[in-house]
Amino acid sequence: MNFRFTLIILFFYSSIYSQYGSIEINTGGFSFIPIFTSEKPHIILRAGTNNKKRFSVNLLNLTSINGLNPSNLSLISRYRIINKEKIKIDIGIHLPAFRVDENQEYKSRIVQESNIIYSINSKTKLSLLYIHGEGRNFNFNVNFLTLNFQKKLNKLMLNSQLYILNIDDIIGFAQLVSYKLNNKLNLKLFVNKSITTKKFNKTIGIQFLL
């Protein structure tokens, strides 16, 4: 399937049915696996249905600012199998999921996820996220586990991650800081440090809420 055609259809669908959305201009990209975060400038589109419902659909699209070429697209469907006040458990699948490499080759993957969320209070959460991904037309097999700590402090949202990845037995730490400038704008700073490979990357972005 043509990647650009898929992108247009999904963007059109999300613009009609989505209940939230944002456009972010970032010095890098975004990845659920922090060490995979691109260091090249991107436009990041997010849209989806209400995540407080049992079933939700979320669109994530990354477009490279250089040439405005699509570089990544995922349509993520999630179902909340446990929905208690303190504990929530979600399972999800990323399908379709594409990325475009530097040689302009489309690479398709299928990704499954499970997420256990524990609310300490209204402003503090712990979660344990597991992701398994496999390539459909290329050699790719990844297992990723991350412990997340999320804290809201007035206009600041802090999200800390301690993660392990089966590729090269990577262990790392990542920190996302989001500052609410106003009701429509967020300033975002992301830092990732791999303990085992010594890789360090950071990004800065401005997010426009739709």
PDB file of C-alpha atoms in Angstrom:
ATOM      1  CA  MET A   1       0.000   0.000   0.000  1.00  0.00           C
ATOM      2  CA  ASN A   2       1.261   3.478  -0.867  1.00  0.00           C
ATOM      3  CA  PHE A   3       2.489   5.190   2.289  1.00  0.00           C
ATOM      4  CA  ARG A   4       1.455   8.708   1.281  1.00  0.00           C
ATOM      5  CA  PHE A   5      -2.043   7.537   0.348  1.00  0.00           C
ATOM      6  CA  THR A   6      -2.371   5.783   3.718  1.00  0.00           C
ATOM      7  CA  LEU A   7      -1.226   8.947   5.502  1.00  0.00           C
ATOM      8  CA  ILE A   8      -3.799  11.127   3.701  1.00  0.00           C
ATOM      9  CA  ILE A   9      -6.661   8.723   4.499  1.00  0.00           C
ATOM     10  CA  LEU A  10      -5.715   8.390   8.166  1.00  0.00           C
ATOM     11  CA  PHE A  11      -5.219  12.153   8.564  1.00  0.00           C
ATOM     12  CA  PHE A  12      -8.627  12.810   7.002  1.00  0.00           C
ATOM     13  CA  TYR A  13     -10.243  10.182   9.236  1.00  0.00           C
ATOM     14  CA  SER A  14      -8.588  11.542  12.380  1.00  0.00           C
ATOM     15  CA  SER A  15      -9.552  15.148  11.597  1.00  0.00           C
ATOM     16  CA  ILE A  16     -13.228  14.119  11.479  1.00  0.00           C
ATOM     17  CA  TYR A  17     -13.445  11.644  14.357  1.00  0.00           C
ATOM     18  CA  SER A  18     -10.647  12.624  16.733  1.00  0.00           C
ATOM     19  CA  GLN A  19     -11.446  14.080  20.164  1.00  0.00           C
ATOM     20  CA  TYR A  20      -7.980  15.454  20.786  1.00  0.00           C
ATOM     21  CA  GLY A  21      -5.106  16.515  18.580  1.00  0.00           C
ATOM     22  CA  SER A  22      -1.815  18.363  18.513  1.00  0.00           C
ATOM     23  CA  ILE A  23       0.944  19.425  16.142  1.00  0.00           C
ATOM     24  CA  GLU A  24       4.482  19.628  17.471  1.00  0.00           C
ATOM     25  CA  ILE A  25       7.575  21.127  15.874  1.00  0.00           C
ATOM     26  CA  ASN A  26      10.609  19.395  17.346  1.00  0.00           C
ATOM     27  CA  THR A  27      14.382  19.458  16.924  1.00  0.00           C
ATOM     28  CA  GLY A  28      14.195  15.648  16.843  1.00  0.00           C
ATOM     29  CA  GLY A  29      11.480  13.048  16.599  1.00  0.00           C
ATOM     30  CA  PHE A  30       9.532  10.789  18.934  1.00  0.00           C
ATOM     31  CA  SER A  31       9.690   7.088  19.742  1.00  0.00           C
ATOM     32  CA  PHE A  32       8.068   4.970  22.445  1.00  0.00           C
ATOM     33  CA  ILE A  33      11.581   3.495  22.766  1.00  0.00           C
ATOM     34  CA  PRO A  34      13.677   6.516  23.832  1.00  0.00           C
ATOM     35  CA  ILE A  35      16.982   5.400  22.330  1.00  0.00           C
ATOM     36  CA  PHE A  36      15.317   5.202  18.892  1.00  0.00           C
ATOM     37  CA  THR A  37      14.373   8.911  19.007  1.00  0.00           C
ATOM     38  CA  SER A  38      15.562  10.692  15.880  1.00  0.00           C
ATOM     39  CA  GLU A  39      17.865  13.687  16.254  1.00  0.00           C
ATOM     40  CA  LYS A  40      16.629  15.215  12.974  1.00  0.00           C
ATOM     41  CA  PRO A  41      13.893  17.916  13.059  1.00  0.00           C
ATOM     42  CA  HIS A  42      10.324  16.635  12.685  1.00  0.00           C
ATOM     43  CA  ILE A  43       6.715  17.726  12.699  1.00  0.00           C
ATOM     44  CA  ILE A  44       4.782  15.394  15.003  1.00  0.00           C
ATOM     45  CA  LEU A  45       1.036  14.957  14.586  1.00  0.00           C
ATOM     46  CA  ARG A  46      -1.044  13.304  17.300  1.00  0.00           C
ATOM     47  CA  ALA A  47      -4.805  12.735  17.197  1.00  0.00           C
ATOM     48  CA  GLY A  48      -7.210  10.291  18.756  1.00  0.00           C
ATOM     49  CA  THR A  49     -10.383   9.457  20.581  1.00  0.00           C
ATOM     50  CA  ASN A  50     -11.020   9.866  24.309  1.00  0.00           C
ATOM     51  CA  ASN A  51      -8.340   7.898  26.175  1.00  0.00           C
ATOM     52  CA  LYS A  52     -10.596   7.669  29.245  1.00  0.00           C
ATOM     53  CA  LYS A  53     -12.933   5.321  27.383  1.00  0.00           C
ATOM     54  CA  ARG A  54     -12.342   1.569  27.403  1.00  0.00           C
ATOM     55  CA  PHE A  55     -11.560   1.553  23.684  1.00  0.00           C
ATOM     56  CA  SER A  56      -9.456   4.267  22.058  1.00  0.00           C
ATOM     57  CA  VAL A  57      -7.751   4.877  18.725  1.00  0.00           C
ATOM     58  CA  ASN A  58      -4.685   7.103  18.413  1.00  0.00           C
ATOM     59  CA  LEU A  59      -2.822   8.346  15.359  1.00  0.00           C
ATOM     60  CA  LEU A  60       0.871   9.223  15.527  1.00  0.00           C
ATOM     61  CA  ASN A  61       2.625  10.627  12.456  1.00  0.00           C
ATOM     62  CA  LEU A  62       6.151  12.018  12.094  1.00  0.00           C
ATOM     63  CA  THR A  63       7.118  14.115   9.091  1.00  0.00           C
ATOM     64  CA  SER A  64      10.702  15.155   8.476  1.00  0.00           C
ATOM     65  CA  ILE A  65      11.060  18.926   8.202  1.00  0.00           C
ATOM     66  CA  ASN A  66      13.774  18.355   5.603  1.00  0.00           C
ATOM     67  CA  GLY A  67      11.713  17.874   2.448  1.00  0.00           C
ATOM     68  CA  LEU A  68       8.471  17.352   4.395  1.00  0.00           C
ATOM     69  CA  ASN A  69       8.724  13.605   3.814  1.00  0.00           C
ATOM     70  CA  PRO A  70       6.697  11.226   6.049  1.00  0.00           C
ATOM     71  CA  SER A  71       9.091   9.230   8.222  1.00  0.00           C
ATOM     72  CA  ASN A  72       6.830   7.319  10.612  1.00  0.00           C
ATOM     73  CA  LEU A  73       3.155   6.499  11.021  1.00  0.00           C
ATOM     74  CA  SER A  74       1.280   4.391  13.569  1.00  0.00           C
ATOM     75  CA  LEU A  75      -2.420   3.823  14.146  1.00  0.00           C
ATOM     76  CA  ILE A  76      -2.701   2.572  17.727  1.00  0.00           C
ATOM     77  CA  SER A  77      -5.813   0.774  18.999  1.00  0.00           C
ATOM     78  CA  ARG A  78      -6.064   0.228  22.762  1.00  0.00           C
ATOM     79  CA  TYR A  79      -8.554  -1.551  25.006  1.00  0.00           C
ATOM     80  CA  ARG A  80      -8.731  -1.048  28.788  1.00  0.00           C
ATOM     81  CA  ILE A  81      -9.318  -4.488  30.284  1.00  0.00           C
ATOM     82  CA  ILE A  82      -9.234  -3.223  33.896  1.00  0.00           C
ATOM     83  CA  ASN A  83     -10.588   0.221  34.738  1.00  0.00           C
ATOM     84  CA  LYS A  84     -10.433   0.785  38.493  1.00  0.00           C
ATOM     85  CA  GLU A  85      -9.870   4.057  40.318  1.00  0.00           C
ATOM     86  CA  LYS A  86      -6.315   3.147  41.307  1.00  0.00           C
ATOM     87  CA  ILE A  87      -5.313   0.524  38.729  1.00  0.00           C
ATOM     88  CA  LYS A  88      -5.837   0.453  34.997  1.00  0.00           C
ATOM     89  CA  ILE A  89      -4.543  -2.125  32.499  1.00  0.00           C
ATOM     90  CA  ASP A  90      -4.450  -1.467  28.758  1.00  0.00           C
ATOM     91  CA  ILE A  91      -3.573  -3.708  25.844  1.00  0.00           C
ATOM     92  CA  GLY A  92      -2.962  -2.378  22.361  1.00  0.00           C
ATOM     93  CA  ILE A  93      -1.801  -2.970  18.831  1.00  0.00           C
ATOM     94  CA  HIS A  94      -0.059  -0.629  16.372  1.00  0.00           C
ATOM     95  CA  LEU A  95      -1.461  -1.461  12.940  1.00  0.00           C
ATOM     96  CA  PRO A  96      -0.742  -0.147  10.408  1.00  0.00           C
ATOM     97  CA  ALA A  97       2.729   0.947  11.484  1.00  0.00           C
ATOM     98  CA  PHE A  98       5.328   2.184   8.993  1.00  0.00           C
ATOM     99  CA  ARG A  99       8.635   3.953   8.982  1.00  0.00           C
ATOM    100  CA  VAL A 100      10.686   5.308   6.108  1.00  0.00           C
ATOM    101  CA  ASP A 101      14.458   4.925   6.313  1.00  0.00           C
ATOM    102  CA  GLU A 102      17.127   7.228   4.888  1.00  0.00           C
ATOM    103  CA  ASN A 103      16.980   5.351   1.558  1.00  0.00           C
ATOM    104  CA  GLN A 104      13.254   6.108   1.265  1.00  0.00           C
ATOM    105  CA  GLU A 105      12.368   2.440   1.790  1.00  0.00           C
ATOM    106  CA  TYR A 106       9.026   1.756   3.472  1.00  0.00           C
ATOM    107  CA  LYS A 107       9.322  -0.683   6.375  1.00  0.00           C
ATOM    108  CA  SER A 108       6.201  -2.145   7.909  1.00  0.00           C
ATOM    109  CA  ARG A 109       5.972  -3.534  11.420  1.00  0.00           C
ATOM    110  CA  ILE A 110       3.386  -4.872  13.827  1.00  0.00           C
ATOM    111  CA  VAL A 111       3.606  -3.802  17.458  1.00  0.00           C
ATOM    112  CA  GLN A 112       1.779  -5.087  20.540  1.00  0.00           C
ATOM    113  CA  GLU A 113       1.772  -3.380  23.904  1.00  0.00           C
ATOM    114  CA  SER A 114       0.494  -3.812  27.447  1.00  0.00           C
ATOM    115  CA  ASN A 115       0.465  -1.111  30.101  1.00  0.00           C
ATOM    116  CA  ILE A 116      -0.258  -1.297  33.847  1.00  0.00           C
ATOM    117  CA  ILE A 117      -1.057   2.120  35.360  1.00  0.00           C
ATOM    118  CA  TYR A 118      -1.225   2.806  39.092  1.00  0.00           C
ATOM    119  CA  SER A 119      -2.514   6.168  40.326  1.00  0.00           C
ATOM    120  CA  ILE A 120      -0.822   7.217  43.557  1.00  0.00           C
ATOM    121  CA  ASN A 121      -2.957  10.358  43.619  1.00  0.00           C
ATOM    122  CA  SER A 122      -4.537  12.747  41.109  1.00  0.00           C
ATOM    123  CA  LYS A 123      -1.140  14.210  40.175  1.00  0.00           C
ATOM    124  CA  THR A 124       1.171  11.190  40.460  1.00  0.00           C
ATOM    125  CA  LYS A 125       1.211   7.938  38.477  1.00  0.00           C
ATOM    126  CA  LEU A 126       3.392   4.858  38.069  1.00  0.00           C
ATOM    127  CA  SER A 127       3.158   2.636  35.007  1.00  0.00           C
ATOM    128  CA  LEU A 128       4.853  -0.433  33.582  1.00  0.00           C
ATOM    129  CA  LEU A 129       4.815  -0.577  29.774  1.00  0.00           C
ATOM    130  CA  TYR A 130       5.848  -3.591  27.685  1.00  0.00           C
ATOM    131  CA  ILE A 131       6.213  -3.377  23.893  1.00  0.00           C
ATOM    132  CA  HIS A 132       6.914  -6.186  21.436  1.00  0.00           C
ATOM    133  CA  GLY A 133       7.530  -5.332  17.790  1.00  0.00           C
ATOM    134  CA  GLU A 134       8.224  -7.433  14.712  1.00  0.00           C
ATOM    135  CA  GLY A 135       9.082  -6.395  11.173  1.00  0.00           C
ATOM    136  CA  ARG A 136       6.669  -7.463   8.435  1.00  0.00           C
ATOM    137  CA  ASN A 137       8.932  -6.818   5.443  1.00  0.00           C
ATOM    138  CA  PHE A 138      12.307  -6.463   7.170  1.00  0.00           C
ATOM    139  CA  ASN A 139      14.303  -8.132   9.934  1.00  0.00           C
ATOM    140  CA  PHE A 140      13.191  -6.567  13.210  1.00  0.00           C
ATOM    141  CA  ASN A 141      12.367  -8.076  16.596  1.00  0.00           C
ATOM    142  CA  VAL A 142      12.256  -5.939  19.710  1.00  0.00           C
ATOM    143  CA  ASN A 143      11.220  -6.385  23.340  1.00  0.00           C
ATOM    144  CA  PHE A 144      11.050  -3.239  25.431  1.00  0.00           C
ATOM    145  CA  LEU A 145      10.105  -2.781  29.087  1.00  0.00           C
ATOM    146  CA  THR A 146       9.917   0.572  30.865  1.00  0.00           C
ATOM    147  CA  LEU A 147       8.969   1.773  34.329  1.00  0.00           C
ATOM    148  CA  ASN A 148       7.425   5.247  34.116  1.00  0.00           C
ATOM    149  CA  PHE A 149       6.934   7.840  36.845  1.00  0.00           C
ATOM    150  CA  GLN A 150       4.647  10.756  36.012  1.00  0.00           C
ATOM    151  CA  LYS A 151       4.212  13.846  38.190  1.00  0.00           C
ATOM    152  CA  LYS A 152       2.215  17.025  37.614  1.00  0.00           C
ATOM    153  CA  LEU A 153       3.489  20.181  39.323  1.00  0.00           C
ATOM    154  CA  ASN A 154       1.348  23.219  38.497  1.00  0.00           C
ATOM    155  CA  LYS A 155       2.322  24.011  34.873  1.00  0.00           C
ATOM    156  CA  LEU A 156       4.991  21.288  34.735  1.00  0.00           C
ATOM    157  CA  MET A 157       4.469  17.664  33.705  1.00  0.00           C
ATOM    158  CA  LEU A 158       7.391  15.349  34.458  1.00  0.00           C
ATOM    159  CA  ASN A 159       7.699  11.866  32.975  1.00  0.00           C
ATOM    160  CA  SER A 160      10.703   9.758  34.018  1.00  0.00           C
ATOM    161  CA  GLN A 161      11.556   6.401  32.423  1.00  0.00           C
ATOM    162  CA  LEU A 162      13.888   3.578  33.402  1.00  0.00           C
ATOM    163  CA  TYR A 163      13.960   1.043  30.576  1.00  0.00           C
ATOM    164  CA  ILE A 164      15.546  -2.121  29.215  1.00  0.00           C
ATOM    165  CA  LEU A 165      15.743  -3.196  25.568  1.00  0.00           C
ATOM    166  CA  ASN A 166      16.685  -6.614  24.231  1.00  0.00           C
ATOM    167  CA  ILE A 167      18.799  -5.126  21.402  1.00  0.00           C
ATOM    168  CA  ASP A 168      22.389  -5.067  22.728  1.00  0.00           C
ATOM    169  CA  ASP A 169      20.912  -5.498  26.265  1.00  0.00           C
ATOM    170  CA  ILE A 170      20.456  -1.742  26.516  1.00  0.00           C
ATOM    171  CA  ILE A 171      19.532  -0.145  29.837  1.00  0.00           C
ATOM    172  CA  GLY A 172      18.683   3.525  29.856  1.00  0.00           C
ATOM    173  CA  PHE A 173      17.009   6.487  31.508  1.00  0.00           C
ATOM    174  CA  ALA A 174      14.850   9.142  29.865  1.00  0.00           C
ATOM    175  CA  GLN A 175      13.218  12.307  31.103  1.00  0.00           C
ATOM    176  CA  LEU A 176      10.455  14.330  29.469  1.00  0.00           C
ATOM    177  CA  VAL A 177       9.577  17.763  30.850  1.00  0.00           C
ATOM    178  CA  SER A 178       6.514  19.549  29.498  1.00  0.00           C
ATOM    179  CA  TYR A 179       5.748  23.154  30.491  1.00  0.00           C
ATOM    180  CA  LYS A 180       2.315  24.613  29.849  1.00  0.00           C
ATOM    181  CA  LEU A 181       2.790  28.076  28.336  1.00  0.00           C
ATOM    182  CA  ASN A 182      -0.945  28.609  27.891  1.00  0.00           C
ATOM    183  CA  ASN A 183      -4.075  26.612  27.032  1.00  0.00           C
ATOM    184  CA  LYS A 184      -2.823  25.971  23.495  1.00  0.00           C
ATOM    185  CA  LEU A 185       0.983  25.785  23.784  1.00  0.00           C
ATOM    186  CA  ASN A 186       3.367  23.412  25.565  1.00  0.00           C
ATOM    187  CA  LEU A 187       7.156  23.623  25.638  1.00  0.00           C
ATOM    188  CA  LYS A 188       8.767  20.167  25.734  1.00  0.00           C
ATOM    189  CA  LEU A 189      12.281  19.027  26.630  1.00  0.00           C
ATOM    190  CA  PHE A 190      13.335  15.391  26.241  1.00  0.00           C
ATOM    191  CA  VAL A 191      16.618  13.836  27.369  1.00  0.00           C
ATOM    192  CA  ASN A 192      17.725  10.208  26.973  1.00  0.00           C
ATOM    193  CA  LYS A 193      20.842   8.538  28.353  1.00  0.00           C
ATOM    194  CA  SER A 194      21.799   4.931  27.694  1.00  0.00           C
ATOM    195  CA  ILE A 195      23.710   3.501  30.645  1.00  0.00           C
ATOM    196  CA  THR A 196      25.160   0.576  28.693  1.00  0.00           C
ATOM    197  CA  THR A 197      26.007   2.202  25.335  1.00  0.00           C
ATOM    198  CA  LYS A 198      26.719   5.746  26.597  1.00  0.00           C
ATOM    199  CA  LYS A 199      24.425   7.182  23.923  1.00  0.00           C
ATOM    200  CA  PHE A 200      22.969  10.568  24.823  1.00  0.00           C
ATOM    201  CA  ASN A 201      20.309  12.442  22.888  1.00  0.00           C
ATOM    202  CA  LYS A 202      17.993  15.341  23.564  1.00  0.00           C
ATOM    203  CA  THR A 203      15.199  17.193  21.785  1.00  0.00           C
ATOM    204  CA  ILE A 204      13.247  20.417  22.276  1.00  0.00           C
ATOM    205  CA  GLY A 205       9.776  20.982  20.899  1.00  0.00           C
ATOM    206  CA  ILE A 206       6.830  23.342  20.883  1.00  0.00           C
ATOM    207  CA  GLN A 207       3.423  21.648  20.864  1.00  0.00           C
ATOM    208  CA  PHE A 208       0.230  23.289  19.568  1.00  0.00           C
ATOM    209  CA  LEU A 209      -2.985  21.789  20.947  1.00  0.00           C
ATOM    210  CA  LEU A 210      -5.843  21.634  18.448  1.00  0.00           C
TER     211      LEU A 210
END
